[in-house]
Amino acid sequence: MKNFCIITNSDKNANYDIAHHIVDFFDENGCTCVIMDNRLSQSAGIRHFTDVSKIPKDVECAIVLGGDGTMIQAAIDLVHSKLPILGVNTGNLGFLTEVERQDIDTALARLINDDYTIENRIMLKEISYFKQPYSKSSCYALNDIVVSKRGSGRLITVKVFLNDELADIYRADGLIISTPTGSTGYNLSAGGPVMVPHLRAMVVTPICPHSLNKRSLVVDAGDRITLEIGQTKDIGEDLAMVTADGRIVGELSTGDKLVLEVPHAVTKLIKLSDIGFYERMREKLNGD
């Protein structure tokens, strides 16, 4: 690789200094690197922070400075670019990031020498609620899409259909639809299973279900999931909100349907270390 771009929250001074160090390193080694503007924009109601159209055509890799939140946002912004992403952890947990700041120079040298592997991570895409005429924008998520109650404190009823067949009905605070990447996040906190990153599957996990026998449901990535908001009580509609990777993206009420699928587009994460998934999980989640 010889041509790179950097995506970061430029408002943070530490990230600004690291970004310019990376630019200088590449310049000294005969490579090019541009720092992308970090500005909020909206497209069909979906937030973006990087204008992908301004990334030079010859760029071969995006280097993302930040924590998991910055990585997730970059993955959504770059979903149609096919650019591989290298995450440099300047945040706290950094479960998705590959490089710690003290190892930056070694990592950059390996990129230049093509000494890396690429890991494909599936994403989620909502194909009904956010679909608008003449718009290519859609709601993507790398971790999860969540339907949760809003308004009053009562439960909501959510019917789950797999390929148009009713799979289950949940009365709960909400439902989490997670990718393997997101399975170590909200899904895990809600009692859902951990899935290895390369698995082509999704998991449906209820949030505080009313019935104790309601558990997570793991489904194939080729399945289409339809969530229909039901009505828990005779009087008043069930009210829900939709979040994608922690971003509030819409509201639903009784009778509304949300259709989710795994798109062909994937997030390409650059891997440099020999640390396996389970060792990283123990290190990040258990402190071992």
C-alpha atoms as one frame of an Amber mdcrd trajectory, in Angstrom:
protein
   0.000   0.000   0.000   1.173   3.507  -0.817  -1.874   5.767  -0.560  -3.893
   6.352   2.601  -6.461   8.579   4.251  -7.099   9.301   7.936 -10.532   9.519
   9.552 -10.643  10.967  13.048 -12.374  13.372  15.386 -10.153  16.358  14.664
 -11.595  18.270  17.645  -9.478  16.113  19.951  -5.943  17.497  20.210  -4.332
  14.098  20.797  -5.904  12.697  17.625  -4.793  15.787  15.693  -1.173  15.248
  16.764  -1.265  11.527  15.949  -2.813  12.192  12.545  -0.034  14.576  11.582
   2.602  12.151  12.870   1.140   9.497  10.543   1.143  11.899   7.594   4.815
  12.741   8.244   5.725   9.035   8.562   4.153   8.193   5.218   5.718  11.226
   3.557   9.168  10.155   4.755   8.551   6.700   3.268   7.385   7.851  -0.166
   3.650   7.408   0.478   0.692   9.791   0.409  -1.846  10.394   3.146  -4.706
  12.885   3.477  -6.667  13.799   6.607 -10.403  13.813   5.911 -12.684  16.562
   7.221 -14.872  15.442  10.112 -18.233  17.161   9.629 -21.753  16.052  10.438
 -24.151  15.756   7.501 -27.544  14.108   6.977 -28.677  11.975   4.058 -32.256
  10.625   4.138 -32.151  10.994   7.915 -28.895   9.023   8.292 -25.893  10.730
   9.890 -22.498  10.829   8.172 -19.220  12.375   9.319 -16.957  11.617   6.347
 -17.728  12.732   2.796 -16.630   9.637   0.906 -16.836  11.446  -2.435 -13.830
  13.551  -1.366 -11.548  10.577  -0.698  -8.929  10.487  -3.498  -9.506   7.675
  -5.994  -6.067   6.147  -5.418  -6.501   5.706  -1.649  -6.058   2.048  -0.682
  -6.725   2.132   3.063  -8.525   4.251   5.667  -6.791   4.678   9.015  -9.303
   5.458  11.757  -8.177   7.160  14.977 -10.459   6.788  17.979 -12.395   4.174
  19.891 -15.100   1.751  18.890 -17.625   4.544  18.283 -15.386   6.200  15.705
 -14.713   2.833  14.060 -18.432   2.072  13.785 -19.223   5.476  12.287 -16.368
   5.112   9.786 -17.643   1.666   8.785 -21.072   3.128   8.020 -19.648   6.072
   6.078 -17.367   3.776   4.043 -19.866   0.963   3.499 -19.945   1.365  -0.293
 -16.279   2.310  -0.751 -14.790  -1.192  -0.250 -11.816   0.433   1.515 -10.175
  -1.666   4.240  -9.981   0.013   7.649  -7.155   0.003  10.179  -8.248   1.117
  13.641  -5.831   2.923  15.953  -7.112   3.014  19.521  -7.085   6.485  21.051
 -10.224   5.793  23.098 -10.929   3.497  26.037 -12.061  -0.081  25.276 -11.001
  -0.348  21.641 -12.485  -3.782  20.957 -12.647  -3.101  17.202  -9.375  -1.236
  16.884  -6.223  -3.150  15.961  -3.328  -0.887  16.981  -2.446   0.866  20.239
  -0.885   4.307  19.898   2.580   3.175  21.048   2.693   0.674  18.172   1.701
   3.053  15.364   5.041   3.242  13.520   5.419  -0.540  13.405   1.877  -0.898
  12.102   2.377   1.739   9.392   5.571   0.031   8.213   3.674  -3.251   7.882
   0.981  -1.550   5.803   3.619  -0.188   3.430   5.130  -3.681   3.107   1.701
  -5.312   2.564   2.212  -7.384   5.714  -1.397  -7.728   6.905  -4.615  -9.704
   6.489  -8.184  -8.505   5.945 -11.156  -9.734   7.949 -14.653  -9.242   6.511
 -17.400  -8.333   8.987 -21.067  -8.553   7.995 -23.394  -5.620   8.604 -27.137
  -5.084   9.062 -29.292  -3.050   6.711 -32.859  -1.788   7.211 -34.702  -1.999
   3.876 -38.222  -0.723   4.553 -38.582   2.092   7.075 -35.770   4.283   5.732
 -36.225   3.477   2.049 -37.046   6.649   0.126 -37.740   7.208  -3.593 -34.689
   8.214  -5.644 -32.392   7.778  -2.651 -29.494   5.341  -2.291 -29.192   6.085
   1.420 -30.185   3.446   3.915 -29.712   2.570   7.544 -26.649   0.373   8.097
 -25.225  -0.977  11.351 -21.994  -2.795  12.125 -22.993  -3.806  15.673 -26.749
  -3.876  16.102 -30.165  -2.431  15.377 -32.366  -2.108  18.465 -36.110  -1.617
  18.813 -36.927  -0.451  22.348 -39.874   1.040  24.211 -40.435   4.791  24.393
 -42.920   7.000  26.197 -44.546   5.160  29.083 -42.683   2.579  31.118 -44.793
  -0.360  29.962 -43.562  -3.272  27.852 -43.878  -3.435  24.072 -44.910  -6.416
  21.981 -42.729  -7.268  18.984 -43.554 -10.015  16.504 -40.515 -11.541  14.805
 -40.915 -13.005  11.315 -38.158 -14.935   9.532 -38.661 -14.968   5.762 -42.370
 -14.105   6.365 -42.869 -16.977   8.847 -43.774 -16.007  12.416 -40.867 -17.150
  14.585 -41.814 -15.732  17.987 -43.622 -12.955  19.833 -41.724 -11.067  22.501
 -43.180  -8.883  25.248 -40.170  -7.023  26.575 -38.456  -3.669  26.929 -37.251
  -4.221  23.366 -35.271  -6.411  20.971 -31.634  -6.364  19.878 -30.730  -7.610
  16.399 -26.977  -8.082  16.468 -24.183  -9.070  14.104 -21.302 -11.258  15.344
 -19.254  -8.058  15.695 -21.909  -6.546  17.956 -22.501  -9.722  19.933 -19.923
  -8.653  22.550 -21.777  -5.368  23.150 -25.394  -4.677  24.093 -26.378  -8.216
  23.095 -23.958  -9.713  25.615 -25.125  -7.333  28.366 -28.715  -8.452  27.710
 -27.767 -12.120  28.125 -27.232 -12.973  24.471 -24.497 -15.277  23.147 -21.060
 -14.272  21.887 -20.513 -15.149  18.221 -17.134 -15.418  16.514 -16.571 -12.529
  14.059 -16.427 -14.592  10.846 -19.798 -16.279  11.491 -22.487 -15.377   8.942
 -25.372 -15.125  11.364 -27.513 -12.706  13.343 -28.854 -12.997  16.870 -32.233
 -11.744  18.139 -32.061 -11.007  21.884 -34.939  -9.701  24.026 -34.300  -6.891
  26.501 -35.765  -7.806  29.898 -38.474 -10.138  28.521 -41.729 -10.523  30.461
 -41.563 -14.324  30.110 -38.570 -16.096  31.613 -38.476 -18.752  28.891 -37.784
 -16.206  26.151 -34.178 -16.483  25.036 -31.983 -15.356  22.157 -32.547 -16.707
  18.669 -29.572 -17.180  16.319 -30.528 -17.031  12.629 -28.693 -17.400   9.333
 -27.325 -14.283   7.647 -29.366 -15.151   4.571 -32.651 -14.796   6.460 -34.770
 -11.662   6.262 -36.018 -10.447   9.644 -39.286  -8.513   9.913 -40.165  -6.880
  13.224 -43.801  -5.834  13.681 -44.855  -3.696  16.627 -47.890  -5.258  18.314
 -50.240  -3.977  21.003 -49.641  -5.016  24.572 -52.793  -3.528  26.115 -56.304
  -2.927  24.813 -56.027   0.823  25.315 -53.187   2.792  23.727 -50.602   1.923
  21.119 -47.195   0.434  21.777 -44.542   3.075  21.143 -40.984   2.179  20.164
 -37.798   3.809  18.937 -35.163   2.434  16.582 -31.440   2.828  17.164 -28.652
   1.711  14.844 -25.267   1.311  16.525 -26.488   3.549  19.336 -27.834   6.321
  17.068 -31.561   7.103  17.309 -32.827   6.847  13.729 -36.620   6.663  13.981
 -39.804   5.907  15.872 -42.372   3.134  15.493 -45.864   2.420  16.841 -48.387
  -0.423  16.758 -48.694  -1.893  13.260 -45.374  -0.553  11.953 -42.896  -3.006
  10.451 -39.111  -2.933  10.248 -37.370  -5.221   7.735 -33.714  -6.143   8.265
 -31.246  -8.093   6.177 -27.510  -8.677   5.815 -26.362  -6.722   2.739 -23.660
  -7.761   0.285 -21.507  -4.861   1.511 -19.113  -5.751   4.332 -16.713  -3.892
   6.591 -13.101  -4.834   5.828 -10.928  -4.685   8.944  -7.147  -4.876   8.613
  -5.555  -7.339  11.037  -1.889  -7.132  12.029  -1.510  -9.003  15.306  -1.482
 -12.728  15.930  -3.839 -12.290  18.881  -6.934 -14.432  18.348 -10.538 -13.482
  19.011 -10.807 -15.384  22.277  -7.621 -13.910  23.717  -8.781 -10.427  22.760
 -12.185 -11.112  24.314 -10.576 -12.234  27.580  -8.312  -9.198  27.584 -10.981
  -6.596  26.786 -13.993  -8.030  28.596 -12.489  -9.909  31.532  -9.353  -7.888
  32.152  -7.169 -11.033  31.853
